[in-house]
XYZ file of C-alpha atoms in Angstrom:
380
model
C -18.980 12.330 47.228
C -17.377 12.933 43.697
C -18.246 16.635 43.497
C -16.939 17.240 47.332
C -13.669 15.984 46.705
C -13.507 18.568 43.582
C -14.710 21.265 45.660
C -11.544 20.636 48.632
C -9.074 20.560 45.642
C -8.115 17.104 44.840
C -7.870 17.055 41.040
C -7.547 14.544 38.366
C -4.003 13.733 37.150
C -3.146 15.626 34.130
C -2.346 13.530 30.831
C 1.364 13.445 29.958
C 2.795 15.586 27.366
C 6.324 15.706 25.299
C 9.369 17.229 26.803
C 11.205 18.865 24.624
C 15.283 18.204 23.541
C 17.478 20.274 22.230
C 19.436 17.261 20.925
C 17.360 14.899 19.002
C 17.662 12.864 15.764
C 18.426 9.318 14.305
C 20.782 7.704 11.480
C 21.341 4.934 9.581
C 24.396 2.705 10.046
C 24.895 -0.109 6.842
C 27.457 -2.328 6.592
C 29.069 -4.536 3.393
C 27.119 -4.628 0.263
C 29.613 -5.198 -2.661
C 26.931 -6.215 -5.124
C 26.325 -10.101 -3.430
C 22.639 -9.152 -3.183
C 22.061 -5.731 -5.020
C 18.152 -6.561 -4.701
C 17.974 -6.705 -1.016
C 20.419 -4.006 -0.760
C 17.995 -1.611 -3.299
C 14.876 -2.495 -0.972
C 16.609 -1.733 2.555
C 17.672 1.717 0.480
C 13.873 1.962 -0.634
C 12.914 1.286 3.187
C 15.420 3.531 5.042
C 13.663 6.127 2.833
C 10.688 5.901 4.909
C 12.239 6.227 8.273
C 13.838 9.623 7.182
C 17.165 9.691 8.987
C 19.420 12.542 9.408
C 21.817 10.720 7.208
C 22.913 7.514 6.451
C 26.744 5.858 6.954
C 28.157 2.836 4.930
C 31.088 1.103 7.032
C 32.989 0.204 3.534
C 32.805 -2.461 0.701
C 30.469 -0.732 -1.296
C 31.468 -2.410 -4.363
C 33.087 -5.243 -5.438
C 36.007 -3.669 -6.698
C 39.230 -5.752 -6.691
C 40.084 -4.724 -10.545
C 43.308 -2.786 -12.236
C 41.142 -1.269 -14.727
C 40.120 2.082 -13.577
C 37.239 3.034 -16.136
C 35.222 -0.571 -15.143
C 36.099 0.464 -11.103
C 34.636 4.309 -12.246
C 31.567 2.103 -13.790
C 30.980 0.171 -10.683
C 30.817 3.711 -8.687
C 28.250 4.631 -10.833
C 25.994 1.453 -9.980
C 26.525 1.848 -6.703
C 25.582 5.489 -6.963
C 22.393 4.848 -9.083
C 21.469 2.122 -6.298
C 21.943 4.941 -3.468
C 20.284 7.440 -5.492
C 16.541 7.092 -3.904
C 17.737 8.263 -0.824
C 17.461 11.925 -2.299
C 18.405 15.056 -0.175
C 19.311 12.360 2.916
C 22.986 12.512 2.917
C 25.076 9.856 2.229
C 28.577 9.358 3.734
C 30.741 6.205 2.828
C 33.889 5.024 4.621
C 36.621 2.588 2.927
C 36.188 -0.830 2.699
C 39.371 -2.937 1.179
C 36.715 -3.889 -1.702
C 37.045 -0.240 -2.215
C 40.909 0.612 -2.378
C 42.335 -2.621 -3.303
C 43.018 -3.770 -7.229
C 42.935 -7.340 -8.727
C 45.922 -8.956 -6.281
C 43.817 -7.934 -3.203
C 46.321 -5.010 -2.294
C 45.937 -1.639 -1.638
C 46.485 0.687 -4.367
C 47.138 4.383 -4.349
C 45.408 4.268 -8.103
C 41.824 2.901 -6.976
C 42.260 5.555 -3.980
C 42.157 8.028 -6.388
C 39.540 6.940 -7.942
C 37.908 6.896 -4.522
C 38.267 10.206 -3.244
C 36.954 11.518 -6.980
C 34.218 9.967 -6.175
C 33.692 10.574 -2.095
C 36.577 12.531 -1.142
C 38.869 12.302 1.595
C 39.039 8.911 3.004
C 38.959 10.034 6.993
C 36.978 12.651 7.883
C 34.845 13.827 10.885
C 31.873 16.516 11.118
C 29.583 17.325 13.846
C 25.861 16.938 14.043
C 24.303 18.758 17.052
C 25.471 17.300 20.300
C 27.911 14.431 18.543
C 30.994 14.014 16.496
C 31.303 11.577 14.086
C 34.579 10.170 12.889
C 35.494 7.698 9.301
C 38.565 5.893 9.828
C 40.437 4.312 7.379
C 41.429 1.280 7.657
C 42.603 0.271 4.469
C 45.316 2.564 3.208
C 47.856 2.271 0.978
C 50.961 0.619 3.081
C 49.399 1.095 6.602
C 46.480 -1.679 5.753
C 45.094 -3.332 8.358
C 46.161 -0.748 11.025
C 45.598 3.162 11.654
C 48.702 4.623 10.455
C 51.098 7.120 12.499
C 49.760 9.960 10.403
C 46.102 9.255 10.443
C 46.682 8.285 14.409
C 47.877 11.989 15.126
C 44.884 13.333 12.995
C 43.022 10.983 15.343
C 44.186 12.316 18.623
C 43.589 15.510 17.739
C 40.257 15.240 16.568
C 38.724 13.627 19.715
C 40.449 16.192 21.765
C 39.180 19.230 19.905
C 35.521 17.356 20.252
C 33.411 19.334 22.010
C 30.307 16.660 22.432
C 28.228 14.565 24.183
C 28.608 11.976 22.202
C 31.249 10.403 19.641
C 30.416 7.860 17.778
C 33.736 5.985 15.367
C 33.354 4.072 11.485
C 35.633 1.795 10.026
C 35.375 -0.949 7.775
C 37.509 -3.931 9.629
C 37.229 -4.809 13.424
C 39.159 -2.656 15.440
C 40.228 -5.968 16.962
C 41.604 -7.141 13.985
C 43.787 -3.813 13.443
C 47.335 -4.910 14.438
C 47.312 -1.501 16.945
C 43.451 -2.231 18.264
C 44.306 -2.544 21.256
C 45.999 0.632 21.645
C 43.174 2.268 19.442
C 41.022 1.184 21.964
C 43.033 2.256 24.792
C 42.924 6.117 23.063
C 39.014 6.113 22.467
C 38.315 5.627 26.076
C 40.016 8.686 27.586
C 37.207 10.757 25.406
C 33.352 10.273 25.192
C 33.255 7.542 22.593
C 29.512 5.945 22.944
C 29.645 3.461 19.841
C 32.892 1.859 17.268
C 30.623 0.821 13.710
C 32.557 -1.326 11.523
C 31.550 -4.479 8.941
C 34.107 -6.914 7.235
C 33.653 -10.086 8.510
C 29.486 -10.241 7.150
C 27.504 -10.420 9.867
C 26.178 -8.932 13.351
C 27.845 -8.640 15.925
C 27.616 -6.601 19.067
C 29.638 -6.264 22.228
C 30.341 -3.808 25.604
C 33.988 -2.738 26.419
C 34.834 -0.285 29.068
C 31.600 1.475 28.608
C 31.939 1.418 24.454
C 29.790 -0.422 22.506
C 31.542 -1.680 19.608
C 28.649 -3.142 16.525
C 29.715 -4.921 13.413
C 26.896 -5.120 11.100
C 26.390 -6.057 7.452
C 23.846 -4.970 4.832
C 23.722 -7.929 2.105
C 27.517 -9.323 1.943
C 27.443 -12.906 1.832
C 27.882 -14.768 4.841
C 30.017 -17.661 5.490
C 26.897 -19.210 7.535
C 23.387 -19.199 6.969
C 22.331 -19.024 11.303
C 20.541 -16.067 12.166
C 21.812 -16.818 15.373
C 25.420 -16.288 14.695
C 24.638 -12.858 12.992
C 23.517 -13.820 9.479
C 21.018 -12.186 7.953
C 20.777 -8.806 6.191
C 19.748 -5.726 7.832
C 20.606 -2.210 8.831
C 21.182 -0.272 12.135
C 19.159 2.769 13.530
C 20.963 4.768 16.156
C 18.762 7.231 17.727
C 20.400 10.470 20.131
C 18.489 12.082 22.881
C 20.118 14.438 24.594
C 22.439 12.088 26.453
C 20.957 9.356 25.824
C 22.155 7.333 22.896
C 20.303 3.937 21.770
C 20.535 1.003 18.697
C 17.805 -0.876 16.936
C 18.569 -3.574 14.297
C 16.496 -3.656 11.678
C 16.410 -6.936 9.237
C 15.680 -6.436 5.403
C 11.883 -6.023 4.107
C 10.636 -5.696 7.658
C 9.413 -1.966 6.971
C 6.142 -2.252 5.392
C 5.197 1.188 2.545
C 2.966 3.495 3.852
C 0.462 2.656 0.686
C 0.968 -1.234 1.474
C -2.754 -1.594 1.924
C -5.359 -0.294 -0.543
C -8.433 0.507 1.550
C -10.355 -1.561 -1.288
C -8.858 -4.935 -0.447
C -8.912 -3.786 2.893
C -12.795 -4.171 3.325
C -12.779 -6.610 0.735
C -10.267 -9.038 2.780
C -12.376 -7.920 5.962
C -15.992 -8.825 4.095
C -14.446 -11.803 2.372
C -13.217 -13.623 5.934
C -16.146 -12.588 7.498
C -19.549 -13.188 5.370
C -18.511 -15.743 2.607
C -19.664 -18.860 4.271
C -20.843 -19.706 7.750
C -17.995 -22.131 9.633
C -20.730 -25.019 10.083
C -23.866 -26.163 8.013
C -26.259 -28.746 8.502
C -26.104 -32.317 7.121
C -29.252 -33.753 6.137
C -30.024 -37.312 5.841
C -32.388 -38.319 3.347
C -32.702 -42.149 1.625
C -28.978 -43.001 2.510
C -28.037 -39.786 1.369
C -26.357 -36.555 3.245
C -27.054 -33.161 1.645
C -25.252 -30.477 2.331
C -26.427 -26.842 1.438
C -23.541 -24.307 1.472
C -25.017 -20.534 1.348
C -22.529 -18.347 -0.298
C -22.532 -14.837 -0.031
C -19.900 -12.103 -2.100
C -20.385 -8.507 -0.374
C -16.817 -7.414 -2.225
C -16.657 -5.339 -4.663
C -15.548 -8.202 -7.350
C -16.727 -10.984 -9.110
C -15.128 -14.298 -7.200
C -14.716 -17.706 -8.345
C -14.697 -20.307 -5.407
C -12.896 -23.682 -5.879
C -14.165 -26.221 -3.781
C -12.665 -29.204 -2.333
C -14.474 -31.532 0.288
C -13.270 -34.365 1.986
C -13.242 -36.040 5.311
C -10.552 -36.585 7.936
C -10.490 -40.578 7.688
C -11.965 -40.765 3.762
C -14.935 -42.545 4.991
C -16.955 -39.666 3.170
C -17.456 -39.665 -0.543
C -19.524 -36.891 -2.229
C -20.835 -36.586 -5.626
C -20.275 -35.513 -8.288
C -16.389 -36.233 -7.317
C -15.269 -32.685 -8.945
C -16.891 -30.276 -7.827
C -16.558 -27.234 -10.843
C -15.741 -23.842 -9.780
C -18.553 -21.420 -9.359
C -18.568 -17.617 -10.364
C -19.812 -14.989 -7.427
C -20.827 -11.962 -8.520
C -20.398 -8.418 -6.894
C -23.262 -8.482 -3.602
C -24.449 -11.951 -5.211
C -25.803 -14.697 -3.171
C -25.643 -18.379 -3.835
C -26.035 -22.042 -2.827
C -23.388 -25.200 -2.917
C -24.881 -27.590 -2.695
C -23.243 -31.145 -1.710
C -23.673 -34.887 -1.832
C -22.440 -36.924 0.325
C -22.334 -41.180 0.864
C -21.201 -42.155 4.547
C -19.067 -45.154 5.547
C -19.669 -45.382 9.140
C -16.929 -42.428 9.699
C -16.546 -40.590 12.948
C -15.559 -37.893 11.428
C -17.489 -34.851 9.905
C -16.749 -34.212 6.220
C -15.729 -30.782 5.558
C -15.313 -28.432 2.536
C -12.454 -26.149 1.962
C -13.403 -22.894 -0.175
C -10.578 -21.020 -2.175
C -10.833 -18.025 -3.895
C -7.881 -16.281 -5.594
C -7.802 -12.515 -4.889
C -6.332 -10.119 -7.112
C -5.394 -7.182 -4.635
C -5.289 -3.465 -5.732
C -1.164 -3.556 -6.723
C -1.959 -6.616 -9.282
C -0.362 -9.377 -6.871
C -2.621 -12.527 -5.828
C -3.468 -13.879 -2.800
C -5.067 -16.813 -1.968
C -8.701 -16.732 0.640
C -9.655 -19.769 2.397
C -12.917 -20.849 4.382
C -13.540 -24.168 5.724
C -17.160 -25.191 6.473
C -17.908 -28.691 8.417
C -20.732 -30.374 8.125
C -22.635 -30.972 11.112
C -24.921 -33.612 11.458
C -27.864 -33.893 14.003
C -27.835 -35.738 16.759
């Protein structure tokens, strides 16, 4: 019947295959840093690495900053610089943060701007990747803090007019709705094709829908005033991917990529062969004159010499074994061997048991720790 359906032309579906786009590519989106947790903030760096974005954007307080002396602000560029480095030929663009342009009373300071745009240059800017524009705001400038001033507004205006994209995504470092003209900032991005508003500031995540644009704070490795996931606490970065016209956001928390050469195919078998033949899960317990042995067979198909530490006991303690410490005993390399065990019963319910641990030393030098629990059995 098979072949006669084939021969009047019904024919198996064919397997999909990718469409092509013309406008496709991802970025990274990281919020405060300011040195409160330069570890986890070097690792996220070391992990966006692997993703390979088209480039990355930092929505402000890079450093800690907040300092009149100008060669020690210089200095802390230069950590935060070193920090970035790994990132290579992916390209890096910052946008203001108040850590960033304010001096030692908190205030913005046309002297640490300076300083600023000889480091990063202007402090707005837009450019154009394929089918988007992308716009840094300042918010943070010296005499119109807190607030996009009149001439950066008009700069504004006329850059999401002369836009000629799909998509426009906004960065700033405080929350538009904290901006004492937000609302009206608001008001302008939603005559043009604004998909997303990034900002930080406030040290944590936060994400919400507002006539059709989705505005994200996020927040690298700031501290947080709270410790609840829940409320947006925890470190992480943002992924924004762009498909043609379709735009979409993926938070990603801190150490959650794993490195390609994670797992050394020699602990890999070694793990596997370690679970799977050391010990079987039950052995018999044989009585003989008051007495329960218990005979253990031990088998080591890694390629290392293990040492097993035993412990046995029983769930209610009516099971004592001798001798009471039981030494460890060396394994070597496609060895076999026997534990044997002792045991005295006090009427117990219970089947004793024997936990086996064997410290691993994995192929990067760290150690992990192998368990296998056997239970005796006894015959009915």
């Amino acid at each position: 019947m098979f072949l006669i359906c084939l021969a009047i032309g019904v024919r198996a579906t064919e397997p999909p295959h990718p469409i092509p786009s013309d406008h496709e590519f991802h970025f990274v989106v990281l919020g405060d840093s300011q040195f409160d947790d330069p570890a986890s903030f070097n690792r996220m760096i070391d992990d966006i690495k692997h993703i390979n974005p088209a480039f990355v954007v930092q929505v402000g307080d890079m450093i800690h900053g907040y300092t009149n002396n100008m060669d020690a602000l210089r200095k802390q560029w230069d950590r935060f610089q070193s920090q970035i480095a790994p990132l290579g030929s992916i390209t890096f663009i910052p946008v203001p943060g108040n850590h960033d342009l304010h001096n030692a009373f908190r205030a913005a300071d046309r002297r640490v701007e300076a300083v600023y745009k000889e480091k990063w240059g202007a402090t707005n800017r837009f450019f154009d990747y394929k089918n988007s524009r992308f716009i840094v705001l300042n918010s943070d400038a010296p005499g119109k803090e807190e607030k996009i001033g009149a001439e950066q507004w008009s700069w504004l205006e006329q850059t999401l007019s002369s836009a000629n994209a799909k998509h426009i995504f906004i960065f700033l470092h405080r929350p538009p709705y904290s901006l004492e003209n937000g609302d009206a900032l608001h008001s302008l991005l939603t005559q043009h094709p604004v998909k997303y508003v990034f900002y930080g500031h406030h040290h944590h995540y936060h994400y919400q829908k507002r006539d059709n644009i989705t505005y994200v704070m996020t927040n690298s490795s700031g501290d947080s005033g709270q410790d609840h996931a829940l409320a947006g606490s925890f470190d992480h970065f943002l992924q924004v991917g762009v498909r043609d016209a379709i735009t979409s956001l993926a938070v990603i928390k801190a150490d959650s990529i794993v490195h390609p050469k994670a797992v050394a195919p020699e602990d890999n078998y070694n793990l596997y062969k370690l679970a799977q033949g050391l010990a079987p899960k039950t052995v018999p317990l044989v009585n003989s004159a008051d007495q329960w042995l218990m005979s253990i067979p031990l088998s080591n198909r890694t390629t290392k010499t293990l040492l097993v530490y035993t412990e046995c006991r029983a769930a209610d303690g009516r099971w004592t074994h001798v001798p009471p410490k039981i030494a460890p005993l060396e394994l070597a390399s496609n060895s076999s061997d026997k534990l044997r065990i002792t045991w005295h019963s006090k009427h117990s319910e219970f089947a004793p048991y024997c936990v086996l641990t064997i410290p691993y030393q994995i192929a990067n030098g760290k150690w992990v720790k192998h368990e296998t629990k056997v239970i005796g059995k006894r015959s009915q």
